[in-house]
Tab-separated table of C-alpha atoms in Angstrom:
chain	number	residue	atom	x	y	z
A	1	MET	CA	15.453	-28.942	-9.526
A	2	PRO	CA	13.090	-28.142	-6.606
A	3	SER	CA	11.620	-31.174	-4.906
A	4	VAL	CA	7.962	-32.090	-5.253
A	5	THR	CA	7.873	-33.418	-1.708
A	6	ALA	CA	9.190	-31.779	1.444
A	7	VAL	CA	8.286	-31.094	5.047
A	8	ARG	CA	5.447	-28.591	5.064
A	9	PRO	CA	6.211	-25.116	6.381
A	10	ARG	CA	4.771	-24.061	9.707
A	11	ASN	CA	1.639	-21.918	9.453
A	12	PRO	CA	1.855	-18.401	10.896
A	13	GLN	CA	0.374	-17.695	14.302
A	14	ALA	CA	-2.601	-15.345	14.402
A	15	PRO	CA	-2.356	-11.998	16.192
A	16	ARG	CA	-2.809	-12.243	19.955
A	17	ASN	CA	-5.566	-9.725	20.481
A	18	ARG	CA	-7.389	-10.378	23.735
A	19	ILE	CA	-8.320	-6.784	24.428
A	20	THR	CA	-11.098	-4.375	23.548
A	21	PHE	CA	-9.828	-1.949	20.947
A	22	ARG	CA	-10.548	1.732	21.316
A	23	PRO	CA	-10.941	4.103	18.348
A	24	ALA	CA	-7.881	6.135	17.468
A	25	ARG	CA	-7.809	9.672	18.823
A	26	MET	CA	-5.681	12.111	16.884
A	27	PRO	CA	-3.135	13.494	17.429
A	28	ASP	CA	-2.563	11.376	20.562
A	29	ASP	CA	-2.522	8.105	18.589
A	30	ALA	CA	-0.642	9.399	15.562
A	31	LEU	CA	2.001	7.086	14.163
A	32	VAL	CA	5.034	9.321	14.653
A	33	GLU	CA	8.658	8.995	15.723
A	34	ASP	CA	9.162	7.236	19.069
A	35	ALA	CA	5.428	6.485	19.353
A	36	MET	CA	4.314	3.631	21.640
A	37	ILE	CA	0.814	2.567	20.615
A	38	ARG	CA	-1.285	-0.252	22.080
A	39	GLY	CA	-4.875	-1.428	21.735
A	40	VAL	CA	-5.899	1.140	19.118
A	41	GLU	CA	-8.163	0.697	16.083
A	42	TYR	CA	-7.655	2.982	13.078
A	43	ASN	CA	-10.390	3.371	10.466
A	44	GLY	CA	-9.773	5.419	7.349
A	45	ASP	CA	-6.791	7.228	8.830
A	46	VAL	CA	-4.222	8.744	6.491
A	47	PHE	CA	-0.456	8.475	6.982
A	48	VAL	CA	0.525	9.439	3.429
A	49	GLY	CA	4.131	10.570	3.116
A	50	HIS	CA	4.861	10.365	6.849
A	51	ALA	CA	8.406	9.570	8.016
A	52	VAL	CA	8.484	7.406	11.153
A	53	GLU	CA	11.423	5.993	13.119
A	54	LEU	CA	11.750	3.961	16.308
A	55	ALA	CA	8.004	3.473	16.819
A	56	GLU	CA	6.084	0.471	18.176
A	57	ALA	CA	2.448	-0.437	17.563
A	58	GLU	CA	1.160	-3.452	19.506
A	59	GLN	CA	-2.304	-5.061	19.355
A	60	VAL	CA	-3.589	-2.672	16.708
A	61	ARG	CA	-6.033	-2.768	13.822
A	62	PHE	CA	-5.951	-0.686	10.658
A	63	GLU	CA	-8.925	-0.615	8.276
A	64	ASN	CA	-8.997	1.413	5.054
A	65	ALA	CA	-5.840	3.190	6.195
A	66	ARG	CA	-3.559	4.886	3.669
A	67	PHE	CA	0.204	4.580	4.109
A	68	THR	CA	1.085	5.609	0.536
A	69	GLY	CA	4.631	6.928	0.214
A	70	MET	CA	5.323	6.496	3.926
A	71	ASN	CA	8.938	6.043	5.066
A	72	THR	CA	9.642	3.882	8.123
A	73	ARG	CA	12.814	2.781	9.853
A	74	GLN	CA	13.049	0.536	12.911
A	75	VAL	CA	9.277	0.431	13.329
A	76	VAL	CA	7.610	-2.651	14.841
A	77	PHE	CA	3.994	-3.741	14.289
A	78	SER	CA	3.057	-6.729	16.479
A	79	ASP	CA	-0.281	-8.508	16.878
A	80	ALA	CA	-1.551	-6.289	14.089
A	81	THR	CA	-4.305	-6.578	11.478
A	82	PHE	CA	-4.437	-4.554	8.255
A	83	GLN	CA	-7.691	-4.686	6.257
A	84	THR	CA	-8.020	-3.040	2.812
A	85	CYS	CA	-5.073	-0.746	3.437
A	86	ASP	CA	-2.895	1.032	0.868
A	87	PHE	CA	0.875	0.546	1.218
A	88	ALA	CA	1.741	1.543	-2.357
A	89	THR	CA	5.274	2.975	-2.701
A	90	VAL	CA	5.961	2.661	1.038
A	91	ARG	CA	9.687	2.687	1.851
A	92	ALA	CA	10.219	0.519	4.928
A	93	GLN	CA	13.700	-0.352	6.147
A	94	ASP	CA	14.508	-2.494	9.174
A	95	THR	CA	10.777	-2.612	9.868
A	96	SER	CA	9.142	-5.620	11.551
A	97	LEU	CA	5.751	-7.315	11.325
A	98	VAL	CA	5.232	-9.915	14.060
A	99	ARG	CA	2.011	-11.966	14.300
A	100	ALA	CA	0.328	-9.803	11.694
A	101	GLU	CA	-2.357	-10.238	9.030
A	102	VAL	CA	-2.729	-8.214	5.841
A	103	PHE	CA	-5.996	-8.662	3.942
A	104	ALA	CA	-7.158	-7.269	0.578
A	105	SER	CA	-4.535	-4.556	0.628
A	106	ARG	CA	-2.454	-2.771	-2.005
A	107	ILE	CA	1.324	-3.097	-1.679
A	108	THR	CA	2.244	-2.188	-5.265
A	109	GLY	CA	5.771	-0.838	-5.634
A	110	ALA	CA	6.444	-0.909	-1.891
A	111	SER	CA	9.985	-1.517	-0.634
A	112	TRP	CA	10.538	-3.574	2.534
A	113	SER	CA	14.320	-3.940	2.436
A	114	LYS	CA	16.225	-5.485	5.365
A	115	SER	CA	12.936	-5.983	7.209
A	116	HIS	CA	11.610	-8.818	9.364
A	117	PHE	CA	8.382	-10.805	8.944
A	118	HIS	CA	7.592	-13.373	11.644
A	119	ASP	CA	4.204	-15.131	11.712
A	120	VAL	CA	2.619	-12.988	9.003
A	121	ARG	CA	-0.233	-13.750	6.612
A	122	PHE	CA	-0.804	-11.816	3.380
A	123	GLU	CA	-4.118	-12.664	1.709
A	124	ASN	CA	-5.802	-11.464	-1.501
A	125	SER	CA	-3.453	-8.513	-1.752
A	126	ARG	CA	-1.793	-6.817	-4.704
A	127	ALA	CA	1.978	-6.619	-4.249
A	128	ASP	CA	3.221	-6.389	-7.820
A	129	LEU	CA	6.664	-4.803	-8.288
A	130	SER	CA	7.201	-4.919	-4.528
A	131	LEU	CA	10.736	-5.221	-3.165
A	132	TRP	CA	11.685	-7.484	-0.234
A	133	ARG	CA	15.462	-7.668	-0.671
A	134	HIS	CA	17.640	-8.791	2.241
A	135	SER	CA	14.533	-9.316	4.404
A	136	LYS	CA	13.956	-12.245	6.755
A	137	PHE	CA	10.731	-14.253	6.577
A	138	LYS	CA	9.783	-16.881	9.150
A	139	ALA	CA	6.382	-18.605	9.168
A	140	VAL	CA	4.893	-16.368	6.479
A	141	THR	CA	2.071	-17.189	4.049
A	142	PHE	CA	1.108	-15.369	0.856
A	143	GLU	CA	-2.293	-16.536	-0.423
A	144	GLY	CA	-4.165	-15.293	-3.476
A	145	CYS	CA	-1.684	-12.465	-3.964
A	146	ASN	CA	-0.454	-10.724	-7.111
A	147	LEU	CA	3.336	-10.767	-6.765
A	148	THR	CA	4.265	-10.222	-10.408
A	149	GLY	CA	7.719	-8.723	-10.672
A	150	ALA	CA	8.282	-8.929	-6.902
A	151	ASP	CA	11.936	-8.938	-5.837
A	152	PHE	CA	12.960	-11.348	-3.052
A	153	GLN	CA	16.674	-11.405	-3.865
A	154	PHE	CA	19.000	-12.147	-0.924
A	155	ALA	CA	15.996	-12.788	1.363
A	156	GLU	CA	15.797	-15.563	3.966
A	157	LEU	CA	12.676	-17.676	3.402
A	158	ARG	CA	12.020	-20.074	6.285
A	159	ASP	CA	8.629	-21.759	6.696
A	160	VAL	CA	7.240	-19.666	3.845
A	161	GLN	CA	4.240	-20.642	1.708
A	162	PHE	CA	2.931	-19.165	-1.526
A	163	ARG	CA	-0.601	-20.358	-2.315
A	164	SER	CA	-2.512	-19.467	-5.485
A	165	CYS	CA	-0.213	-16.518	-6.125
A	166	ASP	CA	0.907	-14.997	-9.423
A	167	LEU	CA	4.704	-14.785	-9.240
A	168	THR	CA	5.325	-14.098	-12.924
A	169	GLY	CA	8.737	-12.490	-13.294
A	170	ALA	CA	9.479	-12.612	-9.545
A	171	GLN	CA	13.169	-12.610	-8.604
A	172	PHE	CA	14.664	-15.107	-6.131
A	173	ALA	CA	18.406	-14.944	-6.805
A	174	ASN	CA	20.601	-15.667	-3.771
A	175	VAL	CA	17.715	-16.464	-1.419
A	176	GLN	CA	18.236	-18.786	1.542
A	177	VAL	CA	15.520	-21.423	1.709
A	178	GLN	CA	14.253	-23.702	4.453
A	179	ARG	CA	10.801	-25.309	4.166
A	180	LEU	CA	9.569	-23.222	1.244
A	181	ARG	CA	6.415	-24.282	-0.617
A	182	PHE	CA	4.630	-23.115	-3.763
A	183	GLU	CA	1.075	-24.389	-4.205
A	184	ASP	CA	-0.997	-23.687	-7.340
A	185	CYS	CA	1.136	-20.658	-8.197
A	186	THR	CA	2.109	-19.114	-11.524
A	187	LEU	CA	5.911	-19.217	-11.791
A	188	VAL	CA	6.481	-18.062	-15.369
A	189	ASP	CA	9.813	-16.299	-16.030
A	190	VAL	CA	10.926	-16.542	-12.400
A	191	GLY	CA	14.503	-15.317	-11.935
A	192	GLY	CA	17.098	-17.025	-9.758
A	193	ALA	CA	15.271	-20.351	-9.895
A	194	ALA	CA	18.436	-22.271	-8.977
A	195	SER	CA	18.415	-20.596	-5.552
A	196	LEU	CA	15.087	-22.303	-4.790
A	197	LYS	CA	16.747	-25.697	-4.338
A	198	GLY	CA	14.838	-27.686	-1.720
A	199	ALA	CA	11.510	-25.930	-2.258
A	200	ALA	CA	8.319	-27.949	-2.717
A	201	VAL	CA	6.127	-27.201	-5.725
A	202	GLN	CA	2.554	-28.410	-6.237
A	203	GLY	CA	0.583	-27.677	-9.378
A	204	PRO	CA	1.530	-26.379	-12.846
A	205	GLY	CA	4.154	-24.049	-11.402
A	206	GLY	CA	6.552	-26.994	-11.265
A	207	MET	CA	6.854	-27.139	-15.044
A	208	GLU	CA	7.117	-23.356	-15.284
A	209	LEU	CA	9.933	-23.402	-12.749
A	210	ALA	CA	11.695	-26.160	-14.691
A	211	VAL	CA	11.622	-23.950	-17.779
A	212	ALA	CA	13.099	-21.082	-15.759
A	213	LEU	CA	15.880	-23.381	-14.511
A	214	ALA	CA	16.663	-24.461	-18.050
A	215	ARG	CA	16.793	-20.855	-19.191
A	216	ASP	CA	19.165	-19.882	-16.374
A	217	ALA	CA	21.399	-22.823	-17.322
A	218	GLY	CA	21.529	-21.661	-20.930
A	219	ILE	CA	19.456	-24.571	-22.210
A	220	ARG	CA	17.267	-23.788	-25.206
A	221	LEU	CA	13.958	-25.653	-25.253
A	222	GLU	CA	12.667	-26.314	-28.756
A	223	PRO	CA	9.177	-27.500	-29.754
């Protein structure tokens, strides 16, 4: 059963933005294949359905941007901030977020398979039915997020924190864990609970996780 005490995960670093952002100018600052973007602020821009490969965006800000249905491969966002953006049904493979913050955004049904998240903070965002399989997380925090039905199977979770998140029905089978913490989270019907060995749990989620472990072990709990 997951431990109730453990070394706390490291908090993510904030984006390193020590520049004055300039407004995006289209089409020069369009997020397209092989793009190299730096110091740009996007407000209300639309990237719906775009397919992007081998692009880099450094020290950037996106506000009210729409990425719905976008497909990315080998794209890197570093020192990036996303505010009230829409990532619903995005298909991102081998995509990286490094020193990034995502606030009040919609990530419903998005797929981030085989991607990399290093020093990333997700806050007050909706990421239900999102898929993060085979991805690597290091120093990542989810706070106040809806992650119902999210799929983290085969992911690497190192220095990862879930705070006040709804993880009902989330899947964690075959994850690799190092300094993983759940704080005041809902963990009802979590799948793959046995793979969370070594995680720290604070709040009522501990009992919910125990029930999930019993279920996976074939133990029937009777009133």
